[in-house]
mmCIF file of C-alpha atoms and ligand atoms in Angstrom:
data_model
loop_
_atom_site.group_PDB
_atom_site.id
_atom_site.type_symbol
_atom_site.label_atom_id
_atom_site.label_comp_id
_atom_site.label_asym_id
_atom_site.label_seq_id
_atom_site.Cartn_x
_atom_site.Cartn_y
_atom_site.Cartn_z
ATOM 1 C CA UNK A 193 0.000 0.000 0.000
ATOM 2 C CA UNK A 194 2.704 2.435 1.062
ATOM 3 C CA UNK A 195 4.750 1.427 -1.932
ATOM 4 C CA UNK A 196 1.941 2.117 -4.370
ATOM 5 C CA UNK A 197 1.358 5.540 -2.723
ATOM 6 C CA UNK A 198 5.072 6.374 -3.173
ATOM 7 C CA UNK A 199 4.878 5.273 -6.766
ATOM 8 C CA UNK A 200 1.792 7.289 -7.474
ATOM 9 C CA UNK A 201 3.471 10.341 -5.961
ATOM 10 C CA UNK A 202 6.273 10.292 -8.547
ATOM 11 C CA UNK A 203 5.426 12.823 -11.253
ATOM 12 C CA UNK A 204 5.018 11.429 -14.775
ATOM 13 C CA UNK A 205 7.800 13.700 -16.059
ATOM 14 C CA UNK A 206 10.269 12.169 -13.574
ATOM 15 C CA UNK A 207 9.257 8.660 -14.621
ATOM 16 C CA UNK A 208 9.768 9.588 -18.260
ATOM 17 C CA UNK A 209 13.218 10.991 -17.472
ATOM 18 C CA UNK A 210 14.214 7.836 -15.572
ATOM 19 C CA UNK A 211 12.946 5.685 -18.447
ATOM 20 C CA UNK A 212 14.930 7.757 -20.959
ATOM 21 C CA UNK A 213 18.085 7.495 -18.850
ATOM 22 C CA UNK A 214 17.649 3.747 -18.525
ATOM 23 C CA UNK A 215 17.229 3.383 -22.274
ATOM 24 C CA UNK A 216 20.333 5.408 -23.043
ATOM 25 C CA UNK A 217 22.419 3.718 -20.327
ATOM 26 C CA UNK A 218 25.289 1.705 -21.793
ATOM 27 C CA UNK A 219 24.945 -2.077 -21.770
ATOM 28 C CA UNK A 220 26.412 -3.884 -18.759
ATOM 29 C CA UNK A 221 29.359 -5.154 -20.821
ATOM 30 C CA UNK A 222 30.281 -1.627 -21.848
ATOM 31 C CA UNK A 223 30.163 -0.421 -18.264
ATOM 32 C CA UNK A 224 32.410 -3.305 -17.266
ATOM 33 C CA UNK A 225 34.805 -2.338 -20.044
ATOM 34 C CA UNK A 226 34.990 1.314 -19.030
ATOM 35 C CA UNK A 227 38.476 2.479 -18.236
ATOM 36 C CA UNK A 228 41.369 4.732 -19.094
ATOM 37 C CA UNK A 229 42.808 4.068 -22.534
ATOM 38 C CA UNK A 230 45.942 5.348 -24.251
ATOM 39 C CA UNK A 231 45.534 7.233 -27.543
ATOM 40 C CA UNK A 232 44.682 4.886 -30.403
ATOM 41 C CA UNK A 233 47.371 4.239 -33.008
ATOM 42 C CA UNK A 234 46.492 5.642 -36.452
ATOM 43 C CA UNK A 235 44.575 3.011 -38.414
ATOM 44 C CA UNK A 236 43.169 1.201 -35.362
ATOM 45 C CA UNK A 237 39.625 1.584 -34.040
ATOM 46 C CA UNK A 238 37.331 -0.171 -31.608
ATOM 47 C CA UNK A 239 34.748 -0.934 -34.309
ATOM 48 C CA UNK A 240 37.036 -2.058 -37.127
ATOM 49 C CA UNK A 241 35.031 -5.253 -37.791
ATOM 50 C CA UNK A 242 31.609 -3.780 -37.068
ATOM 51 C CA UNK A 243 30.470 -4.198 -40.685
ATOM 52 C CA UNK A 244 32.858 -6.845 -42.046
ATOM 53 C CA UNK A 245 32.622 -9.308 -39.143
ATOM 54 C CA UNK A 246 30.175 -8.118 -36.500
ATOM 55 C CA UNK A 247 30.390 -11.341 -34.505
ATOM 56 C CA UNK A 248 34.207 -11.461 -34.469
ATOM 57 C CA UNK A 249 34.554 -10.673 -30.771
ATOM 58 C CA UNK A 250 31.836 -13.058 -29.617
ATOM 59 C CA UNK A 251 33.270 -15.859 -31.770
ATOM 60 C CA UNK A 252 36.666 -15.433 -30.089
ATOM 61 C CA UNK A 253 35.160 -15.274 -26.626
ATOM 62 C CA UNK A 254 32.849 -18.265 -27.049
ATOM 63 C CA UNK A 255 35.726 -20.380 -28.316
ATOM 64 C CA UNK A 256 37.959 -19.410 -25.400
ATOM 65 C CA UNK A 257 35.293 -19.910 -22.746
ATOM 66 C CA UNK A 258 35.121 -23.572 -23.728
ATOM 67 C CA UNK A 259 38.855 -24.000 -24.386
ATOM 68 C CA UNK A 260 39.986 -22.430 -21.098
ATOM 69 C CA UNK A 261 37.434 -24.503 -19.194
ATOM 70 C CA UNK A 262 39.269 -27.555 -20.607
ATOM 71 C CA UNK A 263 42.762 -26.153 -20.033
ATOM 72 C CA UNK A 264 43.133 -23.297 -17.561
ATOM 73 C CA UNK A 265 46.797 -22.811 -18.520
ATOM 74 C CA UNK A 266 45.738 -21.709 -21.988
ATOM 75 C CA UNK A 267 44.743 -18.300 -20.585
ATOM 76 C CA UNK A 268 48.265 -17.650 -19.280
ATOM 77 C CA UNK A 269 49.768 -18.929 -22.514
ATOM 78 C CA UNK A 270 47.700 -16.492 -24.596
ATOM 79 C CA UNK A 271 48.440 -13.528 -22.320
ATOM 80 C CA UNK A 272 52.158 -14.216 -22.750
ATOM 81 C CA UNK A 273 51.862 -14.814 -26.498
ATOM 82 C CA UNK A 274 50.533 -11.274 -27.055
ATOM 83 C CA UNK A 275 53.496 -9.865 -25.104
ATOM 84 C CA UNK A 276 56.014 -11.928 -27.094
ATOM 85 C CA UNK A 277 54.357 -10.839 -30.338
ATOM 86 C CA UNK A 278 54.271 -7.121 -29.532
ATOM 87 C CA UNK A 279 57.730 -6.653 -28.023
ATOM 88 C CA UNK A 280 59.392 -8.130 -31.117
ATOM 89 C CA UNK A 281 58.881 -6.130 -34.320
ATOM 90 C CA UNK A 282 55.463 -4.933 -33.094
ATOM 91 C CA UNK A 283 52.052 -6.619 -32.760
ATOM 92 C CA UNK A 284 52.048 -8.192 -36.213
ATOM 93 C CA UNK A 285 51.593 -11.915 -35.496
ATOM 94 C CA UNK A 286 55.206 -12.501 -36.610
ATOM 95 C CA UNK A 287 55.577 -14.858 -33.628
ATOM 96 C CA UNK A 288 53.059 -17.212 -35.273
ATOM 97 C CA UNK A 289 55.042 -17.801 -38.484
ATOM 98 C CA UNK A 290 56.548 -21.286 -38.628
ATOM 99 C CA UNK A 291 60.050 -21.863 -39.969
ATOM 100 C CA UNK A 292 60.503 -22.235 -43.724
ATOM 101 C CA UNK A 293 63.539 -23.529 -45.615
ATOM 102 C CA UNK A 294 64.785 -19.937 -45.847
ATOM 103 C CA UNK A 295 63.536 -18.335 -42.608
ATOM 104 C CA UNK A 296 63.827 -19.392 -38.998
ATOM 105 C CA UNK A 297 60.701 -18.928 -36.921
ATOM 106 C CA UNK A 298 60.769 -16.533 -33.947
ATOM 107 C CA UNK A 299 59.481 -19.539 -32.027
ATOM 108 C CA UNK A 300 62.954 -21.078 -32.176
ATOM 109 C CA UNK A 301 64.599 -18.239 -30.260
ATOM 110 C CA UNK A 302 65.406 -19.008 -26.608
ATOM 111 C CA UNK A 303 62.762 -16.871 -24.846
ATOM 112 C CA UNK A 304 60.031 -18.311 -27.078
ATOM 113 C CA UNK A 305 60.822 -21.990 -26.542
ATOM 114 C CA UNK A 306 58.497 -22.121 -23.533
ATOM 115 C CA UNK A 307 55.494 -20.606 -25.304
ATOM 116 C CA UNK A 308 52.802 -23.260 -25.257
ATOM 117 C CA UNK A 309 51.829 -25.099 -28.464
ATOM 118 C CA UNK A 310 48.202 -24.971 -27.235
ATOM 119 C CA UNK A 311 48.224 -21.179 -27.639
ATOM 120 C CA UNK A 312 49.330 -21.372 -31.277
ATOM 121 C CA UNK A 313 46.711 -24.027 -31.968
ATOM 122 C CA UNK A 314 43.960 -21.959 -30.315
ATOM 123 C CA UNK A 315 44.787 -18.944 -32.512
ATOM 124 C CA UNK A 316 44.586 -21.052 -35.687
ATOM 125 C CA UNK A 317 41.350 -22.704 -34.534
ATOM 126 C CA UNK A 318 39.801 -19.308 -33.811
ATOM 127 C CA UNK A 319 40.930 -18.066 -37.222
ATOM 128 C CA UNK A 320 39.143 -21.009 -38.883
ATOM 129 C CA UNK A 321 35.903 -20.155 -37.049
ATOM 130 C CA UNK A 322 36.232 -16.503 -38.103
ATOM 131 C CA UNK A 323 36.909 -17.451 -41.715
ATOM 132 C CA UNK A 324 33.747 -19.579 -41.773
ATOM 133 C CA UNK A 325 31.689 -16.701 -40.386
ATOM 134 C CA UNK A 326 33.134 -13.758 -42.314
ATOM 135 C CA UNK A 327 35.726 -14.841 -44.884
ATOM 136 C CA UNK A 328 39.357 -13.833 -44.615
ATOM 137 C CA UNK A 329 38.789 -10.553 -42.821
ATOM 138 C CA UNK A 330 40.179 -10.732 -39.289
ATOM 139 C CA UNK A 331 43.956 -10.582 -38.956
ATOM 140 C CA UNK A 332 45.937 -13.049 -36.873
ATOM 141 C CA UNK A 333 47.480 -10.124 -34.964
ATOM 142 C CA UNK A 334 43.987 -8.964 -33.931
ATOM 143 C CA UNK A 335 43.050 -12.516 -32.932
ATOM 144 C CA UNK A 336 46.107 -12.641 -30.658
ATOM 145 C CA UNK A 337 45.118 -9.320 -29.044
ATOM 146 C CA UNK A 338 41.476 -10.390 -28.577
ATOM 147 C CA UNK A 339 42.448 -13.817 -27.234
ATOM 148 C CA UNK A 340 44.753 -12.167 -24.691
ATOM 149 C CA UNK A 341 41.997 -9.775 -23.617
ATOM 150 C CA UNK A 342 39.467 -12.581 -23.146
ATOM 151 C CA UNK A 343 42.035 -14.647 -21.252
ATOM 152 C CA UNK A 344 42.553 -11.794 -18.800
ATOM 153 C CA UNK A 345 38.821 -11.460 -18.237
ATOM 154 C CA UNK A 346 38.055 -15.186 -18.101
ATOM 155 C CA UNK A 347 40.813 -15.519 -15.511
ATOM 156 C CA UNK A 348 39.026 -13.042 -13.234
ATOM 157 C CA UNK A 349 40.672 -9.859 -14.507
ATOM 158 C CA UNK A 350 39.118 -6.707 -15.917
ATOM 159 C CA UNK A 351 37.062 -6.467 -19.101
ATOM 160 C CA UNK A 352 38.309 -3.936 -21.614
ATOM 161 C CA UNK A 353 38.021 -2.947 -25.254
ATOM 162 C CA UNK A 354 40.682 -3.759 -27.837
ATOM 163 C CA UNK A 355 41.565 -1.368 -30.660
ATOM 164 C CA UNK A 356 41.460 -3.431 -33.882
ATOM 165 C CA UNK A 357 42.706 -3.216 -37.445
ATOM 166 C CA UNK A 358 46.211 -4.681 -37.106
ATOM 167 C CA UNK A 359 47.560 -6.531 -40.123
ATOM 168 C CA UNK A 360 49.918 -9.481 -40.288
ATOM 169 C CA UNK A 361 53.602 -9.310 -41.095
ATOM 170 C CA UNK A 362 55.189 -10.929 -44.101
ATOM 171 C CA UNK A 363 58.347 -11.911 -42.236
ATOM 172 C CA UNK A 364 59.453 -13.090 -38.815
ATOM 173 C CA UNK A 365 62.041 -11.092 -36.910
ATOM 174 C CA UNK A 366 65.585 -12.476 -36.764
ATOM 175 C CA UNK A 367 66.724 -14.556 -33.807
ATOM 176 C CA UNK A 368 68.958 -11.671 -32.699
ATOM 177 C CA UNK A 369 66.033 -9.258 -32.765
ATOM 178 C CA UNK A 370 63.957 -11.604 -30.591
ATOM 179 C CA UNK A 371 66.781 -12.083 -28.086
ATOM 180 C CA UNK A 372 67.422 -8.343 -27.924
ATOM 181 C CA UNK A 373 63.772 -7.387 -27.473
ATOM 182 C CA UNK A 374 62.602 -9.811 -24.777
ATOM 183 C CA UNK A 375 64.267 -9.122 -21.421
ATOM 184 C CA UNK A 376 65.710 -12.071 -19.513
ATOM 185 C CA UNK A 377 64.152 -13.067 -16.169
ATOM 186 C CA UNK A 378 67.546 -12.401 -14.587
ATOM 187 C CA UNK A 379 67.235 -8.684 -15.488
ATOM 188 C CA UNK A 380 67.080 -5.983 -12.857
ATOM 189 C CA UNK A 381 64.969 -2.856 -13.041
ATOM 190 C CA UNK A 382 67.653 -0.725 -14.733
ATOM 191 C CA UNK A 383 67.891 -3.203 -17.615
ATOM 192 C CA UNK A 384 64.114 -3.615 -17.799
ATOM 193 C CA UNK A 385 63.505 0.131 -17.890
ATOM 194 C CA UNK A 386 66.160 0.488 -20.605
ATOM 195 C CA UNK A 387 64.508 -2.202 -22.738
ATOM 196 C CA UNK A 388 61.006 -0.808 -22.281
ATOM 197 C CA UNK A 389 61.981 2.813 -22.924
ATOM 198 C CA UNK A 390 62.984 1.811 -26.470
ATOM 199 C CA UNK A 391 59.344 0.994 -27.163
ATOM 200 C CA UNK A 392 57.949 3.972 -25.286
ATOM 201 C CA UNK A 393 56.938 2.093 -22.111
ATOM 202 C CA UNK A 394 57.769 3.559 -18.696
ATOM 203 C CA UNK A 395 58.212 2.370 -15.091
ATOM 204 C CA UNK A 396 54.470 2.282 -14.414
ATOM 205 C CA UNK A 397 53.925 0.218 -17.569
ATOM 206 C CA UNK A 398 56.710 -2.132 -16.472
ATOM 207 C CA UNK A 399 55.165 -2.785 -13.074
ATOM 208 C CA UNK A 400 51.627 -3.129 -14.435
ATOM 209 C CA UNK A 401 52.615 -5.422 -17.308
ATOM 210 C CA UNK A 402 54.726 -7.617 -15.036
ATOM 211 C CA UNK A 403 51.421 -8.235 -13.254
ATOM 212 C CA UNK A 404 50.770 -10.700 -16.091
ATOM 213 C CA UNK A 405 52.748 -13.051 -13.828
ATOM 214 C CA UNK A 406 49.644 -13.312 -11.648
ATOM 215 C CA UNK A 407 48.895 -16.427 -13.731
ATOM 216 C CA UNK A 408 50.843 -19.216 -15.404
ATOM 217 C CA UNK A 409 53.934 -21.235 -14.787
ATOM 218 C CA UNK A 410 57.706 -21.081 -15.143
ATOM 219 C CA UNK A 411 60.474 -23.632 -15.574
ATOM 220 C CA UNK A 412 63.260 -24.030 -13.013
ATOM 221 C CA UNK A 413 65.730 -22.704 -15.592
ATOM 222 C CA UNK A 414 64.036 -19.281 -15.399
ATOM 223 C CA UNK A 415 64.749 -18.765 -11.687
ATOM 224 C CA UNK A 416 67.386 -21.305 -10.575
ATOM 225 C CA UNK A 417 69.993 -18.503 -10.671
ATOM 226 C CA UNK A 418 68.282 -17.293 -7.487
ATOM 227 C CA UNK A 419 68.689 -20.623 -5.692
ATOM 228 C CA UNK A 420 72.139 -21.842 -6.773
ATOM 229 C CA UNK A 421 75.009 -21.646 -6.070
ATOM 230 C CA UNK A 422 73.914 -19.240 -3.343
ATOM 231 C CA UNK A 423 70.426 -18.163 -2.447
ATOM 232 C CA UNK A 424 69.301 -14.682 -3.493
ATOM 233 C CA UNK A 425 69.229 -12.588 -0.318
ATOM 234 C CA UNK A 426 66.053 -10.835 -1.449
ATOM 235 C CA UNK A 427 64.149 -14.144 -1.480
ATOM 236 C CA UNK A 428 61.987 -15.240 1.440
ATOM 237 C CA UNK A 429 63.658 -18.282 3.128
ATOM 238 C CA UNK A 430 60.511 -20.384 3.316
ATOM 239 C CA UNK A 431 59.675 -19.625 -0.294
ATOM 240 C CA UNK A 432 63.206 -20.625 -1.361
ATOM 241 C CA UNK A 433 62.826 -23.910 0.531
ATOM 242 C CA UNK A 434 59.532 -24.531 -1.227
ATOM 243 C CA UNK A 435 61.113 -23.832 -4.658
ATOM 244 C CA UNK A 436 64.016 -26.169 -3.898
ATOM 245 C CA UNK A 437 61.554 -29.031 -3.538
ATOM 246 C CA UNK A 438 60.543 -28.429 -7.169
ATOM 247 C CA UNK A 439 64.040 -27.574 -8.422
ATOM 248 C CA UNK A 440 66.474 -29.484 -6.148
ATOM 249 C CA UNK A 441 69.545 -29.098 -8.381
ATOM 250 C CA UNK A 442 70.658 -26.900 -11.264
ATOM 251 C CA UNK A 443 69.250 -28.185 -14.534
ATOM 252 C CA UNK A 444 66.068 -29.763 -13.126
ATOM 253 C CA UNK A 445 63.323 -29.838 -15.734
ATOM 254 C CA UNK A 446 60.215 -28.950 -13.786
ATOM 255 C CA UNK A 447 57.741 -26.106 -13.405
ATOM 256 C CA UNK A 448 56.149 -24.108 -10.638
ATOM 257 C CA UNK A 449 53.450 -21.453 -10.527
ATOM 258 C CA UNK A 450 54.260 -17.774 -11.032
ATOM 259 C CA UNK A 451 51.922 -16.528 -8.306
ATOM 260 C CA UNK A 452 52.061 -18.703 -5.224
ATOM 261 C CA UNK A 453 48.887 -17.215 -3.683
ATOM 262 C CA UNK A 454 46.320 -17.486 -6.490
ATOM 263 C CA UNK A 455 48.068 -19.228 -9.409
ATOM 264 C CA UNK A 456 45.129 -19.340 -11.826
ATOM 265 C CA UNK A 457 43.352 -16.102 -10.976
ATOM 266 C CA UNK A 458 44.066 -12.787 -12.631
ATOM 267 C CA UNK A 459 44.212 -10.573 -9.545
ATOM 268 C CA UNK A 460 46.671 -8.324 -7.672
ATOM 269 C CA UNK A 461 48.141 -11.075 -5.472
ATOM 270 C CA UNK A 462 51.344 -11.088 -7.551
ATOM 271 C CA UNK A 463 52.177 -7.735 -5.924
ATOM 272 C CA UNK A 464 51.412 -9.159 -2.475
ATOM 273 C CA UNK A 465 53.898 -11.930 -3.324
ATOM 274 C CA UNK A 466 56.534 -9.288 -4.093
ATOM 275 C CA UNK A 467 55.897 -7.531 -0.755
ATOM 276 C CA UNK A 468 56.509 -10.878 0.938
ATOM 277 C CA UNK A 469 59.667 -11.461 -1.109
ATOM 278 C CA UNK A 470 57.988 -14.335 -2.927
ATOM 279 C CA UNK A 471 58.500 -13.078 -6.461
ATOM 280 C CA UNK A 472 59.767 -15.849 -8.737
ATOM 281 C CA UNK A 473 62.193 -14.121 -11.122
ATOM 282 C CA UNK A 474 64.871 -11.527 -10.405
ATOM 283 C CA UNK A 475 62.885 -9.306 -12.808
ATOM 284 C CA UNK A 476 59.817 -9.672 -10.557
ATOM 285 C CA UNK A 477 61.391 -9.243 -7.129
ATOM 286 C CA UNK A 478 63.596 -6.325 -8.170
ATOM 287 C CA UNK A 479 60.443 -4.292 -8.855
ATOM 288 C CA UNK A 480 60.014 -4.231 -5.072
ATOM 289 C CA UNK A 481 63.705 -3.868 -4.217
ATOM 290 C CA UNK A 482 64.266 -0.889 -6.518
ATOM 291 C CA UNK A 483 63.082 2.444 -5.128
ATOM 292 C CA UNK A 484 61.918 3.651 -8.541
ATOM 293 C CA UNK A 485 59.284 0.936 -8.873
ATOM 294 C CA UNK A 486 58.579 -0.011 -5.244
ATOM 295 C CA UNK A 487 55.848 2.594 -4.629
ATOM 296 C CA UNK A 488 54.005 1.373 -7.717
ATOM 297 C CA UNK A 489 54.203 -2.235 -6.480
ATOM 298 C CA UNK A 490 52.901 -1.148 -3.063
ATOM 299 C CA UNK A 491 50.020 0.723 -4.637
ATOM 300 C CA UNK A 492 48.940 -2.278 -6.747
ATOM 301 C CA UNK A 493 49.291 -4.627 -3.744
ATOM 302 C CA UNK A 494 46.937 -2.349 -1.791
ATOM 303 C CA UNK A 495 44.464 -1.704 -4.577
ATOM 304 C CA UNK A 496 43.357 -4.266 -7.137
ATOM 305 C CA UNK A 497 41.319 -1.497 -8.739
ATOM 306 C CA UNK A 498 44.450 0.597 -9.307
ATOM 307 C CA UNK A 499 46.219 -2.426 -10.807
ATOM 308 C CA UNK A 500 43.353 -3.321 -13.128
ATOM 309 C CA UNK A 501 42.999 0.264 -14.392
ATOM 310 C CA UNK A 502 46.700 0.572 -15.082
ATOM 311 C CA UNK A 503 46.944 -2.921 -16.575
ATOM 312 C CA UNK A 504 44.257 -2.078 -19.134
ATOM 313 C CA UNK A 505 46.055 1.150 -20.041
ATOM 314 C CA UNK A 506 49.496 -0.446 -20.340
ATOM 315 C CA UNK A 507 48.397 -3.654 -22.074
ATOM 316 C CA UNK A 508 46.362 -1.715 -24.661
ATOM 317 C CA UNK A 509 49.386 0.582 -25.134
ATOM 318 C CA UNK A 510 51.615 -2.480 -25.561
ATOM 319 C CA UNK A 511 49.064 -3.909 -27.999
ATOM 320 C CA UNK A 512 49.607 -0.973 -30.329
ATOM 321 C CA UNK A 513 53.398 -1.149 -30.630
ATOM 322 C CA UNK A 514 54.499 -0.767 -34.256
ATOM 323 C CA UNK A 515 51.256 -2.091 -35.696
ATOM 324 C CA UNK A 516 50.828 -2.635 -39.435
ATOM 325 C CA UNK A 517 47.588 -1.079 -40.686
ATOM 326 C CA UNK A 518 45.774 -0.079 -43.878
ATOM 327 C CA UNK A 519 47.526 -1.637 -46.857
ATOM 328 C CA UNK A 520 50.614 -2.771 -44.955
ATOM 329 C CA UNK A 521 51.239 -6.469 -44.447
ATOM 330 C CA UNK A 522 48.381 -8.857 -45.151
ATOM 331 C CA UNK A 523 45.523 -10.847 -43.607
ATOM 332 C CA UNK A 524 46.904 -14.364 -43.401
ATOM 333 C CA UNK A 525 44.862 -17.367 -44.512
ATOM 334 C CA UNK A 526 46.805 -19.507 -42.064
ATOM 335 C CA UNK A 527 48.291 -17.793 -39.035
ATOM 336 C CA UNK A 528 51.389 -20.000 -39.188
ATOM 337 C CA UNK A 529 52.419 -19.077 -42.741
ATOM 338 C CA UNK A 530 52.633 -16.113 -45.051
ATOM 339 C CA UNK A 531 49.997 -16.267 -47.809
ATOM 340 C CA UNK A 532 51.077 -18.189 -50.890
ATOM 341 C CA UNK A 533 52.377 -15.887 -53.562
ATOM 342 C CA UNK A 534 53.015 -12.926 -51.267
ATOM 343 C CA UNK A 535 56.525 -11.766 -51.900
ATOM 344 C CA UNK A 536 58.303 -10.303 -48.932
ATOM 345 C CA UNK A 537 60.770 -8.543 -51.228
ATOM 346 C CA UNK A 538 58.025 -6.283 -52.462
ATOM 347 C CA UNK A 539 57.304 -3.180 -50.372
ATOM 348 C CA UNK A 540 54.237 -3.501 -48.160
ATOM 349 C CA UNK A 541 52.429 -0.864 -50.096
ATOM 350 C CA UNK A 542 53.549 0.000 -53.576
ATOM 351 C CA UNK A 543 51.331 3.096 -53.542
ATOM 352 C CA UNK A 544 52.885 4.355 -50.332
ATOM 353 C CA UNK A 545 56.397 3.778 -51.638
ATOM 354 C CA UNK A 546 55.621 5.778 -54.753
ATOM 355 C CA UNK A 547 54.274 8.621 -52.634
ATOM 356 C CA UNK A 548 57.345 8.431 -50.388
ATOM 357 C CA UNK A 549 59.612 8.525 -53.432
ATOM 358 C CA UNK A 550 57.756 11.509 -54.852
ATOM 359 C CA UNK A 551 58.056 13.355 -51.549
ATOM 360 C CA UNK A 552 61.768 12.712 -51.310
ATOM 361 C CA UNK A 553 62.148 14.065 -54.851
ATOM 362 C CA UNK A 554 60.320 17.260 -53.906
ATOM 363 C CA UNK A 555 62.565 17.666 -50.857
HETATM 364 C C1 HEM B 862 59.107 -7.592 -17.872
HETATM 365 C C2 HEM B 862 59.733 -8.557 -18.422
HETATM 366 C C3 HEM B 862 59.320 -9.995 -18.416
HETATM 367 C C4 HEM B 862 60.133 -11.050 -18.217
HETATM 368 C C5 HEM B 862 61.624 -10.984 -17.939
HETATM 369 C C6 HEM B 862 59.328 -12.232 -18.307
HETATM 370 C C7 HEM B 862 59.810 -13.519 -18.193
HETATM 371 C C8 HEM B 862 59.032 -14.646 -18.157
HETATM 372 C C9 HEM B 862 59.534 -15.971 -18.008
HETATM 373 C C10 HEM B 862 61.006 -16.348 -17.901
HETATM 374 C C11 HEM B 862 58.476 -16.819 -17.948
HETATM 375 C C12 HEM B 862 58.495 -18.317 -17.714
HETATM 376 C C13 HEM B 862 59.006 -19.086 -18.870
HETATM 377 C C14 HEM B 862 59.194 -20.516 -18.452
HETATM 378 O O1 HEM B 862 60.137 -20.763 -17.711
HETATM 379 O O2 HEM B 862 58.377 -21.366 -18.828
HETATM 380 C C15 HEM B 862 57.296 -16.021 -18.070
HETATM 381 C C16 HEM B 862 56.001 -16.529 -18.048
HETATM 382 C C17 HEM B 862 54.897 -15.764 -18.240
HETATM 383 N N1 HEM B 862 54.866 -14.423 -18.548
HETATM 384 FE FE1 HEM B 862 56.439 -13.159 -18.503
HETATM 385 N N2 HEM B 862 58.028 -11.884 -18.536
HETATM 386 C C18 HEM B 862 57.972 -10.523 -18.630
HETATM 387 C C19 HEM B 862 56.852 -9.781 -18.913
HETATM 388 C C20 HEM B 862 55.610 -10.300 -19.120
HETATM 389 C C21 HEM B 862 54.468 -9.554 -19.607
HETATM 390 C C22 HEM B 862 54.511 -8.105 -20.022
HETATM 391 C C23 HEM B 862 53.416 -10.401 -19.629
HETATM 392 C C24 HEM B 862 51.999 -10.122 -20.024
HETATM 393 C C25 HEM B 862 51.362 -9.044 -19.658
HETATM 394 C C26 HEM B 862 53.879 -11.685 -19.178
HETATM 395 C C27 HEM B 862 53.108 -12.797 -19.005
HETATM 396 C C28 HEM B 862 53.580 -14.047 -18.673
HETATM 397 C C29 HEM B 862 52.710 -15.181 -18.422
HETATM 398 C C30 HEM B 862 51.192 -15.166 -18.414
HETATM 399 C C31 HEM B 862 53.539 -16.261 -18.176
HETATM 400 C C32 HEM B 862 53.104 -17.708 -17.921
HETATM 401 C C33 HEM B 862 52.957 -18.391 -19.273
HETATM 402 C C34 HEM B 862 52.463 -19.824 -19.200
HETATM 403 O O3 HEM B 862 52.063 -20.294 -18.142
HETATM 404 O O4 HEM B 862 52.465 -20.452 -20.261
HETATM 405 N N3 HEM B 862 55.225 -11.589 -18.905
HETATM 406 N N4 HEM B 862 57.652 -14.706 -18.226
#
């Protein structure tokens, strides 16, 4: 009775206003994906496939929901794959190219040997689904970026939007380029900051992106330098004892989880690990030891919200490194191989080269 009186007392104009606001309110998914984004790279947009493949994003997500339910480690593998693609020659799916008689795959370079075959297979499977739905429209580089985004969210992390429109490279990077671009886990903050500054990433990006180690696994070889011959003084004693059970001697082939607290959940516990001196790699723990990055670690350990906001910003920024767009590169028919007949000796865009040549003549 009282409720109906209250309702009746609300003027019609107010009800109309509320109804209008409700109708114009963004969908729940959009609200969840709200956040702070870096400027978009020229040629990328959030609605790149709106007309050509409107279901692209839901096809990727539906596939991964089922695949990650079967294999939780796939999420970590895909999050890492996007990083290893972008840091080397830009986010151009060059990491996916298999070796040919004349070109060695990036996959054969040391830091890439532990990327999981399941991640490469998932990208090709997703591409096949997209081809069936829309033709050869969605690039492998965009699939890698979308798969990484969905893996973050399906693991419990934040939802966010991915700028799209990347195109695929015609060539892999050389082994030297891969080794020079991906920092070693034995690196300290000075080395890490040096490597990241070359691709326009700063200390905050470094700390946020390292938060990717909130999921996944690592082999003993990636951290045994901290156990043998002498134990790293910055490592918690109990944690070291625990690791030595998994890696009792140098050269043990075994794995352990990156985040001892919540190994399969994308959350801020990785930073809590660092506060407790339970970071796995030198490159992790030094983020807490070094005064330049320590306050950022402390902030993310205190506030998951702060971590998620910054992770979105930095991962989207990373996802736009040196992208190929427009008429550059190609859309591969098979993510593991350059399209038949495409000649990597030709310039990416003949038209652009002609324009460039004309401009240099004028100058
Ligand atoms: C800052 C420099 C970084 C270094 C030195 C580094 C190093 C490593 C190493 C050595 C491994 C384990 C490899 C193995 O032993 O199997 C690993 C795993 C992993 N990394 Fe990083 N990483 C860095 C940055 C990142 C970034 C930026 C991300 C993503 C945002 C990321 C995500 C991951 C994930 C998810 C795994 C687990 C993969 C799996 O379980 O298959 N890492 N990283």
